[in-house]
Coordinates of C-alpha atoms in Angstrom, one line a residue:
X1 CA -40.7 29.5 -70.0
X2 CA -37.7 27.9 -68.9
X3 CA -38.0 24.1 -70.2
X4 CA -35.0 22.1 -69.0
X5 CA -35.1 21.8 -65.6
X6 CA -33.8 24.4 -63.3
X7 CA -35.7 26.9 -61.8
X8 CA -35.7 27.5 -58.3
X9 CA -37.3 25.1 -55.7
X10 CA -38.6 28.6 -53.7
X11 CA -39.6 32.1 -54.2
X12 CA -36.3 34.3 -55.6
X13 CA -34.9 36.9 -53.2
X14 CA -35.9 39.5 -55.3
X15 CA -39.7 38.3 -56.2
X16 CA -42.6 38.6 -54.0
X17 CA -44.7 35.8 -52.7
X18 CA -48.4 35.2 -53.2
X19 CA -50.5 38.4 -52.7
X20 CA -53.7 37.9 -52.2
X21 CA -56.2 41.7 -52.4
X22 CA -59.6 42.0 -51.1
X23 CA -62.6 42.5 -53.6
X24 CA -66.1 43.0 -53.4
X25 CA -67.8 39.9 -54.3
X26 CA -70.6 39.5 -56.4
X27 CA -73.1 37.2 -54.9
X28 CA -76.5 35.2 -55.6
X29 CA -78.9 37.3 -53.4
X30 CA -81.0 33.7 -52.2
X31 CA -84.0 35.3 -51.9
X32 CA -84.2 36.1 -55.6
X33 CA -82.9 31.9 -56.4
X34 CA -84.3 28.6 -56.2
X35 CA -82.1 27.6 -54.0
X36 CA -78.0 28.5 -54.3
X37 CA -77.2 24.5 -54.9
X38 CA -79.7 25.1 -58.4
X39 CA -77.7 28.1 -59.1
X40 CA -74.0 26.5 -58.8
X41 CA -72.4 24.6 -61.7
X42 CA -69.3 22.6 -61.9
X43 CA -66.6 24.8 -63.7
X44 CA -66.6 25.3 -66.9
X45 CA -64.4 22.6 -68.7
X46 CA -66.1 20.1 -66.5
X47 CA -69.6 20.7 -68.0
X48 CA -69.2 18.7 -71.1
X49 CA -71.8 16.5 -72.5
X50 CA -74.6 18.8 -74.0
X51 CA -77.1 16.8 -71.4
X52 CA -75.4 18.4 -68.3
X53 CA -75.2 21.5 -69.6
X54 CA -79.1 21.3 -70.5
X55 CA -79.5 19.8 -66.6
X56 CA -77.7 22.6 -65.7
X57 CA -79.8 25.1 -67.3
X58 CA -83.2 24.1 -66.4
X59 CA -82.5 23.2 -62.8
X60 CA -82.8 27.4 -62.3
X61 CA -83.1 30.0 -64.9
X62 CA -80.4 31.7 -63.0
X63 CA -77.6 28.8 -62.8
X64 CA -74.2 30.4 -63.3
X65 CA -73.7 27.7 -66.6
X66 CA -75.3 30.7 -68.5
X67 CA -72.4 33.1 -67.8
X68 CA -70.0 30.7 -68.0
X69 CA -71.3 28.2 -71.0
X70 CA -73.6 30.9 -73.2
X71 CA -75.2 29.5 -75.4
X72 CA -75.2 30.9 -79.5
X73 CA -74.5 30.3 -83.1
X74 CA -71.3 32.4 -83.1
X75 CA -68.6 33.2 -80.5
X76 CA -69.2 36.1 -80.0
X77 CA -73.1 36.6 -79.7
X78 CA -72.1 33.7 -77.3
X79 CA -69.9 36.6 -75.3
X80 CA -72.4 39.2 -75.6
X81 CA -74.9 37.6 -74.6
X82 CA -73.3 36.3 -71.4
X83 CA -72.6 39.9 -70.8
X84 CA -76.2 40.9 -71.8
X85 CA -77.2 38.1 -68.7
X86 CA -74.5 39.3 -66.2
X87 CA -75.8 43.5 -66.6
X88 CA -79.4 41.9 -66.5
X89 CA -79.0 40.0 -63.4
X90 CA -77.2 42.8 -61.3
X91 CA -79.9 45.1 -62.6
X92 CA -82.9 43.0 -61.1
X93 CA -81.2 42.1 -58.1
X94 CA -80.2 38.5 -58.6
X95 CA -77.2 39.2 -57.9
X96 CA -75.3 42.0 -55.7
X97 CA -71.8 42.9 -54.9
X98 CA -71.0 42.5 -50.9
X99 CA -70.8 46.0 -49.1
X100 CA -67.2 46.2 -48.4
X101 CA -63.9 44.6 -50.4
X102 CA -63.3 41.3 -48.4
X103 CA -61.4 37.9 -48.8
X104 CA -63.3 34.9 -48.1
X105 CA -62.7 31.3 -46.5
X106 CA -64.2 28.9 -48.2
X107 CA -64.8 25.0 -47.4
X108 CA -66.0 22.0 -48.8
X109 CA -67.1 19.1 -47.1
X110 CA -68.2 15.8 -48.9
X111 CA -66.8 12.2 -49.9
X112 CA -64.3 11.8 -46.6
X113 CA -62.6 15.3 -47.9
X114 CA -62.7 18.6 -45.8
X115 CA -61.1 21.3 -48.0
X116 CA -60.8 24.6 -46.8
X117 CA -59.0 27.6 -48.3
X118 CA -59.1 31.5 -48.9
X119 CA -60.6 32.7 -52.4
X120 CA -59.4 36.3 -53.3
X121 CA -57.9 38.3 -55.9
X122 CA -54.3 37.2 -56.7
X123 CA -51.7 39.7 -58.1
X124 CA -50.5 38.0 -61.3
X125 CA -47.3 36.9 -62.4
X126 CA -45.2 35.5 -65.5
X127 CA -44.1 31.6 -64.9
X128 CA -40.5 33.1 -64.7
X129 CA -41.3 34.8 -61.6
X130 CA -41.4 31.4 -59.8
X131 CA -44.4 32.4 -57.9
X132 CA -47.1 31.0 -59.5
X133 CA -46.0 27.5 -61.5
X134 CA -48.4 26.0 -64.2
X135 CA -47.8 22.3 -64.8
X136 CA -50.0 21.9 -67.5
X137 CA -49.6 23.6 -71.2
X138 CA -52.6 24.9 -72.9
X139 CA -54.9 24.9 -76.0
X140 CA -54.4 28.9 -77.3
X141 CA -58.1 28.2 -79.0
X142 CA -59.7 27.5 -75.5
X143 CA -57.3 30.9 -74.2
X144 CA -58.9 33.0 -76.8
X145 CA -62.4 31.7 -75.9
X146 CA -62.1 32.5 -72.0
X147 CA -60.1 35.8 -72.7
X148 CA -63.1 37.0 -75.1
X149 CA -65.7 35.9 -72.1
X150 CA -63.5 37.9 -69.7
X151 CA -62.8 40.8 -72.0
X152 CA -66.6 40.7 -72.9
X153 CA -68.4 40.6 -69.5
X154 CA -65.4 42.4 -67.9
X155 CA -65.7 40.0 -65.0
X156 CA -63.4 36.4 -62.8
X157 CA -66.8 34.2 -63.4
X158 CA -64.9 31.4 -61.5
X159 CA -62.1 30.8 -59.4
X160 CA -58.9 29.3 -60.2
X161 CA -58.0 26.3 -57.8
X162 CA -54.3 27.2 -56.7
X163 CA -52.2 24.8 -54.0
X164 CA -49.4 25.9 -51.6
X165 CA -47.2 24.0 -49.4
X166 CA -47.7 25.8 -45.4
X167 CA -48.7 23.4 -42.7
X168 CA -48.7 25.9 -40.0
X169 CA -50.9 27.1 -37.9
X170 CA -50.5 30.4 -37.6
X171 CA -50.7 33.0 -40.7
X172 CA -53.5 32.7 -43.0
X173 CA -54.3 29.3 -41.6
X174 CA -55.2 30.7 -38.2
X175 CA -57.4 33.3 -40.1
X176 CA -59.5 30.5 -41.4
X177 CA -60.0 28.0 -38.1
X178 CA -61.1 31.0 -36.5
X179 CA -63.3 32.4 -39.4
X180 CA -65.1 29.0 -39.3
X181 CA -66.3 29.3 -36.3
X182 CA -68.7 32.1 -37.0
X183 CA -72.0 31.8 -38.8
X184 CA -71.4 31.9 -42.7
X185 CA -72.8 34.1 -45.4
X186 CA -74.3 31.1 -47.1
X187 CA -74.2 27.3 -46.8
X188 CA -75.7 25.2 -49.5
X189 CA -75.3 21.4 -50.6
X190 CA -75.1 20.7 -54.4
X191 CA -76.6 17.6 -55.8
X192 CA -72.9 15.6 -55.7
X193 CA -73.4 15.8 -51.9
X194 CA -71.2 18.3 -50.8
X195 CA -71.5 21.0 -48.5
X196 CA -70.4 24.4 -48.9
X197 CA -69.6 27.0 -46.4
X198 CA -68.1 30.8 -47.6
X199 CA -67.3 33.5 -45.1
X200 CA -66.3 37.4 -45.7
X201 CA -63.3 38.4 -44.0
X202 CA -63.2 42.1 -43.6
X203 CA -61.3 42.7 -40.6
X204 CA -58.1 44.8 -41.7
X205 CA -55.8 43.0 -38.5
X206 CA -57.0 39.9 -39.5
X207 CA -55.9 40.8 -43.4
X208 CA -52.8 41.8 -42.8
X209 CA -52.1 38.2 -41.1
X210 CA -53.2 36.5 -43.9
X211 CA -50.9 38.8 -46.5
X212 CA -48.4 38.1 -44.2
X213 CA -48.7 34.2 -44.1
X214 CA -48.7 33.9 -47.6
X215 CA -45.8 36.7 -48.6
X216 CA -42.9 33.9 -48.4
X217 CA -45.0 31.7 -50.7
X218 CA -45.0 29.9 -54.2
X219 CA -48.3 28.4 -55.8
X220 CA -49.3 25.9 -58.0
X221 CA -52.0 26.1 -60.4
X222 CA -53.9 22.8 -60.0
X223 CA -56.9 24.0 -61.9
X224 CA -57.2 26.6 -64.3
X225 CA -54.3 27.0 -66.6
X226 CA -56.5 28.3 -69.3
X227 CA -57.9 30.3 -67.4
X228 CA -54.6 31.7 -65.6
X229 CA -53.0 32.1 -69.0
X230 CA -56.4 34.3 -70.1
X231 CA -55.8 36.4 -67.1
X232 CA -52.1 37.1 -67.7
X233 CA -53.3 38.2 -71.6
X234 CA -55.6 40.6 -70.7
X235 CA -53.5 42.2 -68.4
X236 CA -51.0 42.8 -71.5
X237 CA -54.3 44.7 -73.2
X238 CA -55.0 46.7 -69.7
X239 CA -51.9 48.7 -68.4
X240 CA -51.1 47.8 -64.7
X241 CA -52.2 48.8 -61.9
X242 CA -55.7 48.0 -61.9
X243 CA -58.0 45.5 -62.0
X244 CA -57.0 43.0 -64.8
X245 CA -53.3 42.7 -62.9
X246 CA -55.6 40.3 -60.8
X247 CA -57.5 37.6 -60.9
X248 CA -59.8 35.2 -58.9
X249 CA -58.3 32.2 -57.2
X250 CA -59.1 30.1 -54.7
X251 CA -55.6 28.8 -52.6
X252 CA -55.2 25.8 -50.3
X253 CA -52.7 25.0 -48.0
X254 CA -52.5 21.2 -49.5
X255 CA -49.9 20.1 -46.4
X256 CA -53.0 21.1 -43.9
X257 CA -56.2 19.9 -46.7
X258 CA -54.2 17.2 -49.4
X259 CA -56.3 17.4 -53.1
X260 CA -56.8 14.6 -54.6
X261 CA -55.2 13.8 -57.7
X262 CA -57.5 12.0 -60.8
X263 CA -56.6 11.4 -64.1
X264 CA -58.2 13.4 -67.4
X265 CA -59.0 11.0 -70.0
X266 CA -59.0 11.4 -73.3
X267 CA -62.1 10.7 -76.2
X268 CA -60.7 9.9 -79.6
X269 CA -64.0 10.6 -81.8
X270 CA -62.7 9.5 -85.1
X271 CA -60.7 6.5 -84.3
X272 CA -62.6 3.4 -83.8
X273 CA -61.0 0.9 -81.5
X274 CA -60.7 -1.5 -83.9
X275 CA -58.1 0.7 -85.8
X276 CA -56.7 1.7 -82.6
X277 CA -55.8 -1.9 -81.1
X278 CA -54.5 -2.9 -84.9
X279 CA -52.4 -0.2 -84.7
X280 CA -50.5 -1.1 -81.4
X281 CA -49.5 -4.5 -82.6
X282 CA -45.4 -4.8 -82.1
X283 CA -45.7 -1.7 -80.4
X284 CA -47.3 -2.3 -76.9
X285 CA -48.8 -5.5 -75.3
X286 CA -52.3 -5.7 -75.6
X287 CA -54.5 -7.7 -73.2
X288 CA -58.1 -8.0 -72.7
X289 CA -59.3 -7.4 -69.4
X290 CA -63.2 -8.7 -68.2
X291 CA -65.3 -5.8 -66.4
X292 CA -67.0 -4.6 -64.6
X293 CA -65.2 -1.1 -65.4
X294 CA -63.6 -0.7 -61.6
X295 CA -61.9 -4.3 -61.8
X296 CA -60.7 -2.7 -65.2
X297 CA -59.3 0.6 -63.7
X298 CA -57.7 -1.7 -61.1
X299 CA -55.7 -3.6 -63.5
X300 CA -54.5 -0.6 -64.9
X301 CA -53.2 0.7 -61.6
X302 CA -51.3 -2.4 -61.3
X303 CA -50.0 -1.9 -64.3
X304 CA -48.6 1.5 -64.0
X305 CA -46.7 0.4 -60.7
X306 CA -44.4 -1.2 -63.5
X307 CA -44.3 1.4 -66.4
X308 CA -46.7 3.2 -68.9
X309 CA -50.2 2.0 -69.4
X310 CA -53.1 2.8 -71.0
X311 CA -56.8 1.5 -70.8
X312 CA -58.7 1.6 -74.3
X313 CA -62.2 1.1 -74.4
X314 CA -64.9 1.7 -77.4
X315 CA -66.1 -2.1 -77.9
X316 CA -68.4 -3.1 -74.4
X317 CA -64.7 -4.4 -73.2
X318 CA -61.6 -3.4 -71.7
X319 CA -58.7 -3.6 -73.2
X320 CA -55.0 -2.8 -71.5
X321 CA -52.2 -1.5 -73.5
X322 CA -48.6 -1.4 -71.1
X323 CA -45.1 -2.8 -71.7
X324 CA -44.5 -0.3 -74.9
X325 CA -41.5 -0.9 -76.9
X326 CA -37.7 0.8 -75.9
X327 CA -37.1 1.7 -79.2
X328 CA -40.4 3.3 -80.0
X329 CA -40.2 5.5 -76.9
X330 CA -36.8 6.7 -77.8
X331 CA -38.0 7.8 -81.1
X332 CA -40.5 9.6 -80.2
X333 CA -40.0 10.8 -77.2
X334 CA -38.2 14.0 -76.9
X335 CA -34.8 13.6 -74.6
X336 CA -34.5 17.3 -73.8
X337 CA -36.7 16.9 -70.3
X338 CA -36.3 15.2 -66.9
X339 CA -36.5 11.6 -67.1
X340 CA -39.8 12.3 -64.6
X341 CA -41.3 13.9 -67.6
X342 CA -40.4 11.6 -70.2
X343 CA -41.8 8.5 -68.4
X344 CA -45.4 10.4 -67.8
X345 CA -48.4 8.5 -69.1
X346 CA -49.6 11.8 -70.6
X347 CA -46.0 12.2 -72.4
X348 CA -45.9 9.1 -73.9
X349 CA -49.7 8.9 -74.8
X350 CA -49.5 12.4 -77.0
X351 CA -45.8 12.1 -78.2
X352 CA -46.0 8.2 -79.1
X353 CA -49.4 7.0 -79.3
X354 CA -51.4 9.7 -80.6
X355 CA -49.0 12.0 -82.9
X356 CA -46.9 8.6 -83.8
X357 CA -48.9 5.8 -83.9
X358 CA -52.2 6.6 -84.2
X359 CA -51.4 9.7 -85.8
X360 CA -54.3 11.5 -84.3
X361 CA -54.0 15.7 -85.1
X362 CA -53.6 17.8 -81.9
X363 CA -57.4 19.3 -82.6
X364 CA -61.0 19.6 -80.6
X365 CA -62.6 17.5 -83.1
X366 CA -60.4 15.1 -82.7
X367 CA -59.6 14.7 -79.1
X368 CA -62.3 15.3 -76.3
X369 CA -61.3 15.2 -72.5
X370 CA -63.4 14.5 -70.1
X371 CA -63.1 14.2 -66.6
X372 CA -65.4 11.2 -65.6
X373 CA -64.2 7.4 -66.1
X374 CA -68.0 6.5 -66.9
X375 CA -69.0 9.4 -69.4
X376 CA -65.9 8.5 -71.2
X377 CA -66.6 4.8 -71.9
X378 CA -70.6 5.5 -72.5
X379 CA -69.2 8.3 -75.4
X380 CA -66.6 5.9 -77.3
X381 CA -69.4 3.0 -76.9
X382 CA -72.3 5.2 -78.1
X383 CA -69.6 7.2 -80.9
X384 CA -67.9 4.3 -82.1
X385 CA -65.0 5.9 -80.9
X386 CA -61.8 5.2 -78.9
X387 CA -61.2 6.3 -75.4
X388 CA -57.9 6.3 -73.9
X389 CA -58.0 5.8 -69.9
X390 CA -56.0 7.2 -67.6
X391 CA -54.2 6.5 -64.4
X392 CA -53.5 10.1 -62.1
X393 CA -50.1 11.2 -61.8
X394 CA -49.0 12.2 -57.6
X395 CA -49.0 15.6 -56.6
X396 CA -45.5 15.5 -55.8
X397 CA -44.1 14.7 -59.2
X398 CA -46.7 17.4 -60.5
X399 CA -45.5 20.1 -58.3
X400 CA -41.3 18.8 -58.5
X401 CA -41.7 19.4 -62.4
X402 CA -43.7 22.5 -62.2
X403 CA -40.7 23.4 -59.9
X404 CA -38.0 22.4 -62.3
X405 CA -40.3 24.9 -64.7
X406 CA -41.5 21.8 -66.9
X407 CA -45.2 21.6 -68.6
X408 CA -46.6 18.4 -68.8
X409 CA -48.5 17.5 -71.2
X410 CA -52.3 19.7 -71.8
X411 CA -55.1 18.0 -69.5
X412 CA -52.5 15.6 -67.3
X413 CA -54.1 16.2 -64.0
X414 CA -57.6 16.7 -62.4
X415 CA -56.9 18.0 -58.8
X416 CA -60.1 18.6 -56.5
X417 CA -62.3 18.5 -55.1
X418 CA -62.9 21.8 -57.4
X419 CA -65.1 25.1 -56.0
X420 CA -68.0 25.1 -57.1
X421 CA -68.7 28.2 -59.7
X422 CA -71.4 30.9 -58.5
X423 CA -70.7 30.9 -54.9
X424 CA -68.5 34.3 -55.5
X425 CA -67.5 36.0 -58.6
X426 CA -65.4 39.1 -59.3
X427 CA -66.5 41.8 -61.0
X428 CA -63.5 44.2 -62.6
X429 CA -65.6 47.1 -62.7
X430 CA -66.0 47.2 -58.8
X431 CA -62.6 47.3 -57.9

């Protein structure tokens, strides 16, 4: 990947745009479920306390978590036996692939956001090839994992959630305000309150508008690197064309349905805060800041208006960590990237805090991330652990780095709101 900064703003003349193929999807036949919001699950690296993946679980014997998140002693009985579940399912009738290849709209409604997009089979492509950009690098331990799950069941369990910059309404958009006003082939509400709509769409005129709209386009991957990088290896084990030079995405115009953008914090689980905050000292001003935990989060916005900041928490309090030293940051911070780079949170968290200061090692067991604010604080408080707070980054700085071919640091944005996994899978073996 090209790492200093200049790689072209737009698709190159001589790659293609975003191509988006048809597939028959593999759906939940409802009359074999509890209900399709009991079968759903967040995706995978969201489910992460053992507790929600147990909730999960028992809410139907069927939730898509068992594909996803098997459960076993070793990796791969893990692999088999989501493979073992998959075959199982389809045989019984659980679940059944849709007559006819088809892309489908999709929408989500919930928490002031309506988010709709079109979830196919995306034609992969290298970083190089400017069409898809990753902004995120990637843990090769987690690759291997999802690329022996893939490999194993032979199967896109989830969707990626990809972003493109459109606006207009004709092209694929038009495709989707019309598609929405039919009935759907399901609509479910999951227990975080939002409402999800899918709908095939099959129609070959109406297919060719939608390759069309999107043929001039680049993406960005705003969930799913580990994923995306899993697909691109197994394609180098399966010699193109076929199925594994494709994998499942969903893409969103984000000009017509903005994401939003939240921060990934990060669970230090063998550094109590007490070691942590003695650390900082000369390094970084440390203040105490009274909760409840929002007022705390607010202080931290304010604080990242004027330059990095952190919130550590471990102890019952808050504590606020901003203002870091010149001289420490110049050290450690490498001076081969775009000054937008450099001055990231996440850059200056993993290349001064943690591998300089806290000397933390770059490993699983050593740093957890997790998604909610809450879930963070309760783990370091109940671990005797540190965690490390974020603030999100914009979507414009993501997607102007990404651009400029630039990886920011692993876990440096959460985008959503995220599709909900078991509304649609891919099976490789159908197409």
């Amino acid at each position: 990947m090209n790492t200093s900064g200049h790689a072209a703003a737009d698709v190159r003349d001589d790659a293609a745009g975003l191509r988006l193929a048809p597939f028959r999807g593999l759906r939940y036949v409802p009359e074999r479920v509890g209900s399709l919001a009991a079968v759903t699950s967040p995706p995978y690296d969201v489910v992460v306390r053992p507790d929600g993946l147990l909730h999960l679980e028992s809410a139907d014997p069927h939730n898509i978590v068992r594909l996803i998140l098997p459960q076993a002693i070793t990796a791969g009985t893990r692999h088999r036996k989501a493979a073992v579940t998959l075959d199982r399912w389809l045989a019984d009738g659980v679940l059944a692939p849709d007559p006819e290849p088809a892309l489908y709209v999709y929408e989500q409604h919930g928490d002031g956001i309506l988010q709709r997009g079109i979830i196919g089979a995306l034609e992969l492509s290298t970083p190089a090839e400017g069409v898809v950009l990753p902004h995120e690098d990637v843990m090769p331990h987690v690759v291997e994992d999802r690329a022996a799950l893939m490999r194993t069941t032979a199967a896109n369990l989830e969707p990626l959630l990809l972003t493109y910059v459109d606006g207009e309404e004709d092209g694929a958009n038009a495709v989707i305000e019309r598609t929405v006003q039919r009935a759907p082939l399901l609509s479910t509400t999951t227990e975080d309150g939002f409402h999800h709509r899918l709908w095939s769409v099959t129609d070959p005129a109406e297919l060719a508008t939608i390759a069309g709209g999107l043929s001039t386009h680049q993406a960005l991957i705003a969930d799913g690197h580990h994923r995306w990088a899993t697909y691109l290896r197994l394609r180098e084990e399966h010699p193109s064309p076929g199925p594994w030079n494709y994998g499942l995405v969903l893409l969103i115009d984000s000009a017509r349905y903005p994401l939003r953008v939240r921060a990934i914090h990060r669970l230090l689980n063998r550094l109590p805060l007490s070691d942590a905050l003695a650390a900082l000292d000369g390094h970084f001003r440390v203040r105490r800041i009274d909760g409840p935990l929002p007022t705390a989060m607010e202080a931290l916005a304010t604080a990242t208006t004027e330059g990095n900041a952190f919130l550590l928490a471990g102890d019952g309090g808050f504590h606020l960590v901003d203002r870091p030293d010149p001289a420490l940051l110049d050290r450690t911070v490498r001076t081969d990237r775009p000054e937008a780079w450099r001055t990231l949170d996440a850059t200056v968290l993993h290349s001064t805090l943690l591998e300089h200061v806290w000397h933390i090692p770059d490993a699983s067991e050593d740093i957890s991330y997790i998604h909610d604010t809450e879930a963070a604080v309760e783990q370091a408080e109940r671990r005797g652990a540190t965690a490390v707070l974020m603030h999100p980054v914009r979507e414009e700085v993501v997607r102007d780095l990404a651009r400029q071919g630039v990886t920011m640091p692993r876990k440096s944005t959460s985008f959503g709101p995220k599709p909900a996994t078991g509304l649609v899978l891919r099976s490789l073996a159908l197409d």
